[in-house]
PDB file of C-alpha atoms in Angstrom:
ATOM      1  CA  MET A  14     -15.716 -19.266  -4.366  1.00 75.00           C
ATOM      2  CA  ASP A  15     -17.306 -15.998  -5.461  1.00 88.00           C
ATOM      3  CA  LEU A  16     -19.587 -15.868  -2.419  1.00 93.00           C
ATOM      4  CA  ILE A  17     -16.687 -16.354   0.005  1.00 94.00           C
ATOM      5  CA  ALA A  18     -14.684 -13.648  -1.770  1.00 92.00           C
ATOM      6  CA  GLU A  19     -17.626 -11.235  -1.720  1.00 94.00           C
ATOM      7  CA  ILE A  20     -18.232 -11.847   1.985  1.00 96.00           C
ATOM      8  CA  THR A  21     -14.539 -11.336   2.768  1.00 95.00           C
ATOM      9  CA  ILE A  22     -14.394  -8.116   0.736  1.00 95.00           C
ATOM     10  CA  ALA A  23     -17.601  -6.834   2.348  1.00 96.00           C
ATOM     11  CA  PHE A  24     -16.221  -7.674   5.801  1.00 96.00           C
ATOM     12  CA  CYS A  25     -13.001  -5.754   5.062  1.00 95.00           C
ATOM     13  CA  LEU A  26     -15.005  -2.746   3.868  1.00 96.00           C
ATOM     14  CA  VAL A  27     -17.312  -2.770   6.900  1.00 97.00           C
ATOM     15  CA  VAL A  28     -14.395  -3.071   9.332  1.00 95.00           C
ATOM     16  CA  SER A  29     -12.488  -0.311   7.547  1.00 94.00           C
ATOM     17  CA  GLY A  30     -15.580   1.895   7.639  1.00 94.00           C
ATOM     18  CA  ILE A  31     -15.937   1.312  11.379  1.00 94.00           C
ATOM     19  CA  PHE A  32     -12.274   2.191  11.946  1.00 92.00           C
ATOM     20  CA  GLY A  33     -12.666   5.329   9.832  1.00 90.00           C
ATOM     21  CA  LEU A  34     -15.797   6.343  11.725  1.00 91.00           C
ATOM     22  CA  VAL A  35     -14.165   5.766  15.119  1.00 90.00           C
ATOM     23  CA  GLY A  36     -11.075   7.720  14.047  1.00 88.00           C
ATOM     24  CA  SER A  37     -13.160  10.637  12.791  1.00 88.00           C
ATOM     25  CA  PHE A  38     -15.325  10.589  15.910  1.00 89.00           C
ATOM     26  CA  GLY A  39     -12.212  10.580  18.107  1.00 86.00           C
ATOM     27  CA  LEU A  40     -10.775  13.512  16.179  1.00 85.00           C
ATOM     28  CA  ILE A  41     -13.904  15.529  16.929  1.00 88.00           C
ATOM     29  CA  ARG A  42     -14.676  14.410  20.486  1.00 88.00           C
ATOM     30  CA  LEU A  43     -11.305  14.171  22.251  1.00 85.00           C
ATOM     31  CA  ASP A  44     -10.377  17.218  24.286  1.00 84.00           C
ATOM     32  CA  GLN A  45      -6.644  17.808  24.066  1.00 80.00           C
ATOM     33  CA  PRO A  46      -4.594  18.129  20.856  1.00 78.00           C
ATOM     34  CA  MET A  47      -2.249  15.287  21.815  1.00 79.00           C
ATOM     35  CA  GLN A  48      -5.252  12.999  22.364  1.00 80.00           C
ATOM     36  CA  ARG A  49      -6.811  14.078  19.063  1.00 83.00           C
ATOM     37  CA  LEU A  50      -3.590  13.150  17.313  1.00 83.00           C
ATOM     38  CA  HIS A  51      -4.030   9.447  18.073  1.00 80.00           C
ATOM     39  CA  ALA A  52      -7.437   9.103  16.421  1.00 78.00           C
ATOM     40  CA  PRO A  53      -6.407   9.799  12.810  1.00 78.00           C
ATOM     41  CA  THR A  54      -3.001   8.150  13.077  1.00 82.00           C
ATOM     42  CA  LYS A  55      -4.251   4.885  14.518  1.00 82.00           C
ATOM     43  CA  ALA A  56      -7.879   4.165  13.697  1.00 84.00           C
ATOM     44  CA  THR A  57      -8.190   6.009  10.410  1.00 81.00           C
ATOM     45  CA  THR A  58      -4.947   4.496   9.122  1.00 85.00           C
ATOM     46  CA  LEU A  59      -6.355   1.035   9.825  1.00 88.00           C
ATOM     47  CA  GLY A  60      -9.579   2.071   8.093  1.00 90.00           C
ATOM     48  CA  VAL A  61      -7.796   3.084   4.908  1.00 89.00           C
ATOM     49  CA  GLY A  62      -5.645  -0.044   5.145  1.00 89.00           C
ATOM     50  CA  GLY A  63      -8.748  -2.234   5.329  1.00 91.00           C
ATOM     51  CA  ALA A  64     -10.245  -0.557   2.259  1.00 93.00           C
ATOM     52  CA  LEU A  65      -6.998  -1.133   0.384  1.00 91.00           C
ATOM     53  CA  VAL A  66      -6.980  -4.812   1.405  1.00 91.00           C
ATOM     54  CA  ALA A  67     -10.550  -5.110   0.118  1.00 93.00           C
ATOM     55  CA  SER A  68      -9.459  -3.507  -3.155  1.00 92.00           C
ATOM     56  CA  MET A  69      -6.541  -5.933  -3.475  1.00 91.00           C
ATOM     57  CA  LEU A  70      -8.873  -8.880  -2.905  1.00 91.00           C
ATOM     58  CA  TRP A  71     -11.436  -7.622  -5.408  1.00 92.00           C
ATOM     59  CA  PHE A  72      -8.875  -7.136  -8.172  1.00 90.00           C
ATOM     60  CA  ALA A  73      -7.270 -10.494  -7.408  1.00 90.00           C
ATOM     61  CA  VAL A  74     -10.584 -12.387  -7.583  1.00 90.00           C
ATOM     62  CA  PHE A  75     -12.824 -10.425  -9.982  1.00 90.00           C
ATOM     63  CA  GLY A  76     -10.448  -8.062 -11.754  1.00 85.00           C
ATOM     64  CA  GLU A  77      -7.498  -8.521 -14.031  1.00 85.00           C
ATOM     65  CA  GLY A  78      -5.279 -10.088 -11.383  1.00 84.00           C
ATOM     66  CA  PHE A  79      -3.253  -9.133  -8.354  1.00 81.00           C
ATOM     67  CA  SER A  80      -1.953  -5.563  -8.328  1.00 80.00           C
ATOM     68  CA  PHE A  81       0.901  -4.286  -6.232  1.00 84.00           C
ATOM     69  CA  HIS A  82      -0.380  -0.690  -6.293  1.00 86.00           C
ATOM     70  CA  GLU A  83      -2.602  -1.120  -3.245  1.00 86.00           C
ATOM     71  CA  LEU A  84       0.150  -2.951  -1.395  1.00 86.00           C
ATOM     72  CA  LEU A  85       2.579  -0.097  -2.036  1.00 90.00           C
ATOM     73  CA  ILE A  86      -0.013   2.481  -0.956  1.00 90.00           C
ATOM     74  CA  THR A  87      -0.626   0.524   2.266  1.00 86.00           C
ATOM     75  CA  LEU A  88       3.094   0.264   2.954  1.00 88.00           C
ATOM     76  CA  PHE A  89       3.557   3.991   2.318  1.00 91.00           C
ATOM     77  CA  LEU A  90       0.617   4.837   4.581  1.00 88.00           C
ATOM     78  CA  PHE A  91       1.781   2.639   7.463  1.00 85.00           C
ATOM     79  CA  LEU A  92       5.312   4.059   7.223  1.00 88.00           C
ATOM     80  CA  THR A  93       4.447   7.748   6.917  1.00 89.00           C
ATOM     81  CA  ALA A  94       1.481   8.152   9.302  1.00 86.00           C
ATOM     82  CA  PRO A  95       3.448   7.433  12.525  1.00 85.00           C
ATOM     83  CA  VAL A  96       6.351   9.638  11.424  1.00 88.00           C
ATOM     84  CA  THR A  97       3.980  12.493  10.606  1.00 87.00           C
ATOM     85  CA  ALA A  98       2.227  12.103  13.963  1.00 86.00           C
ATOM     86  CA  PHE A  99       5.599  12.156  15.728  1.00 86.00           C
ATOM     87  CA  PHE A 100       6.601  15.427  14.067  1.00 88.00           C
ATOM     88  CA  ILE A 101       3.216  17.027  14.767  1.00 86.00           C
ATOM     89  CA  ALA A 102       3.429  15.968  18.434  1.00 84.00           C
ATOM     90  CA  LYS A 103       6.979  17.289  18.730  1.00 84.00           C
ATOM     91  CA  ALA A 104       5.981  20.624  17.183  1.00 85.00           C
ATOM     92  CA  HIS A 105       3.035  20.821  19.592  1.00 84.00           C
ATOM     93  CA  LEU A 106       5.311  20.175  22.575  1.00 81.00           C
ATOM     94  CA  HIS A 107       7.709  22.909  21.489  1.00 80.00           C
ATOM     95  CA  THR A 108       5.035  25.519  20.790  1.00 83.00           C
ATOM     96  CA  SER A 109       2.173  24.858  23.196  1.00 81.00           C
ATOM     97  CA  VAL A 110       3.379  22.976  26.272  1.00 76.00           C
ATOM     98  CA  ASP A 111       5.339  24.452  29.145  1.00 78.00           C
ATOM     99  CA  ARG A 112       8.017  22.219  30.668  1.00 74.00           C
ATOM    100  CA  ALA A 113       6.436  22.615  34.096  1.00 76.00           C
ATOM    101  CA  GLU A 114       3.200  21.009  32.825  1.00 76.00           C
ATOM    102  CA  LEU A 115       4.939  17.773  31.812  1.00 76.00           C
ATOM    103  CA  PRO A 116       5.043  14.882  34.281  1.00 76.00           C
ATOM    104  CA  PRO A 117       8.422  13.917  35.766  1.00 79.00           C
ATOM    105  CA  THR A 118      10.485  11.494  33.701  1.00 75.00           C
ATOM    106  CA  GLY A 119      11.759   9.455  36.641  1.00 80.00           C
ATOM    107  CA  THR A 120      15.367   9.900  35.541  1.00 78.00           C
ATOM    108  CA  ALA A 121      18.033  12.548  35.978  1.00 74.00           C
ATOM    109  CA  HIS A 122      17.286  13.876  32.493  1.00 70.00           C
ATOM    110  CA  ASP A 123      14.532  16.130  31.229  1.00 71.00           C
ATOM    111  CA  TRP A 124      12.155  15.080  28.440  1.00 73.00           C
ATOM    112  CA  SER A 125      14.200  14.191  25.358  1.00 69.00           C
ATOM    113  CA  VAL A 126      12.223  16.699  23.318  1.00 68.00           C
ATOM    114  CA  PHE A 127      13.679  19.501  25.415  1.00 68.00           C
ATOM    115  CA  GLU A 128      17.073  18.186  26.496  1.00 65.00           C
ATOM    116  CA  ASP A 129      19.804  16.317  24.656  1.00 61.00           C
ATOM    117  CA  PRO A 130      21.012  13.599  27.044  1.00 55.00           C
ATOM    118  CA  GLY A 131      24.484  13.625  25.512  1.00 59.00           C
ATOM    119  CA  ASP A 132      26.831  10.824  24.610  1.00 55.00           C
ATOM    120  CA  PRO A 133      26.723   7.918  27.096  1.00 60.00           C
ATOM    121  CA  GLU A 134      30.493   7.479  26.695  1.00 60.00           C
ATOM    122  CA  LEU A 135      31.159  11.109  27.638  1.00 52.00           C
ATOM    123  CA  PRO A 136      28.989  11.975  30.646  1.00 55.00           C
ATOM    124  CA  GLY A 137      28.016  15.610  30.813  1.00 53.00           C
ATOM    125  CA  GLU A 138      29.067  16.344  27.233  1.00 52.00           C
ATOM    126  CA  PRO A 139      26.314  17.283  24.756  1.00 53.00           C
ATOM    127  CA  ARG A 140      26.182  15.548  21.390  1.00 50.00           C
ATOM    128  CA  ARG A 141      27.113  17.490  18.296  1.00 49.00           C
TER     129      ARG A 141
END
């Protein structure tokens, strides 16, 4: 039982290290800021999540029992990282990108970051 647990924990740590390395490499090597935003929010989040899963397994098998601390940290990380990336991307669009540089949306409306589409029940009226 101990050997299987050790192999599983080692596998989780190796996979999380690979995700962390890929996320860090993507943060350095990608050209545009919006591309660089995906590396830490996707790959590095999975890397930290894998390390936390390995920690949960270690404490459950070899430690004093299962702990909910790592589970709560993982939940907090997976909930806050996408929201933070969304706000950073929105701030970047407002400060660094001209509307003319954006591709067409394919609808009658502009990008939702720049235009409020209004209430669907009241066409042409902006939301308040």
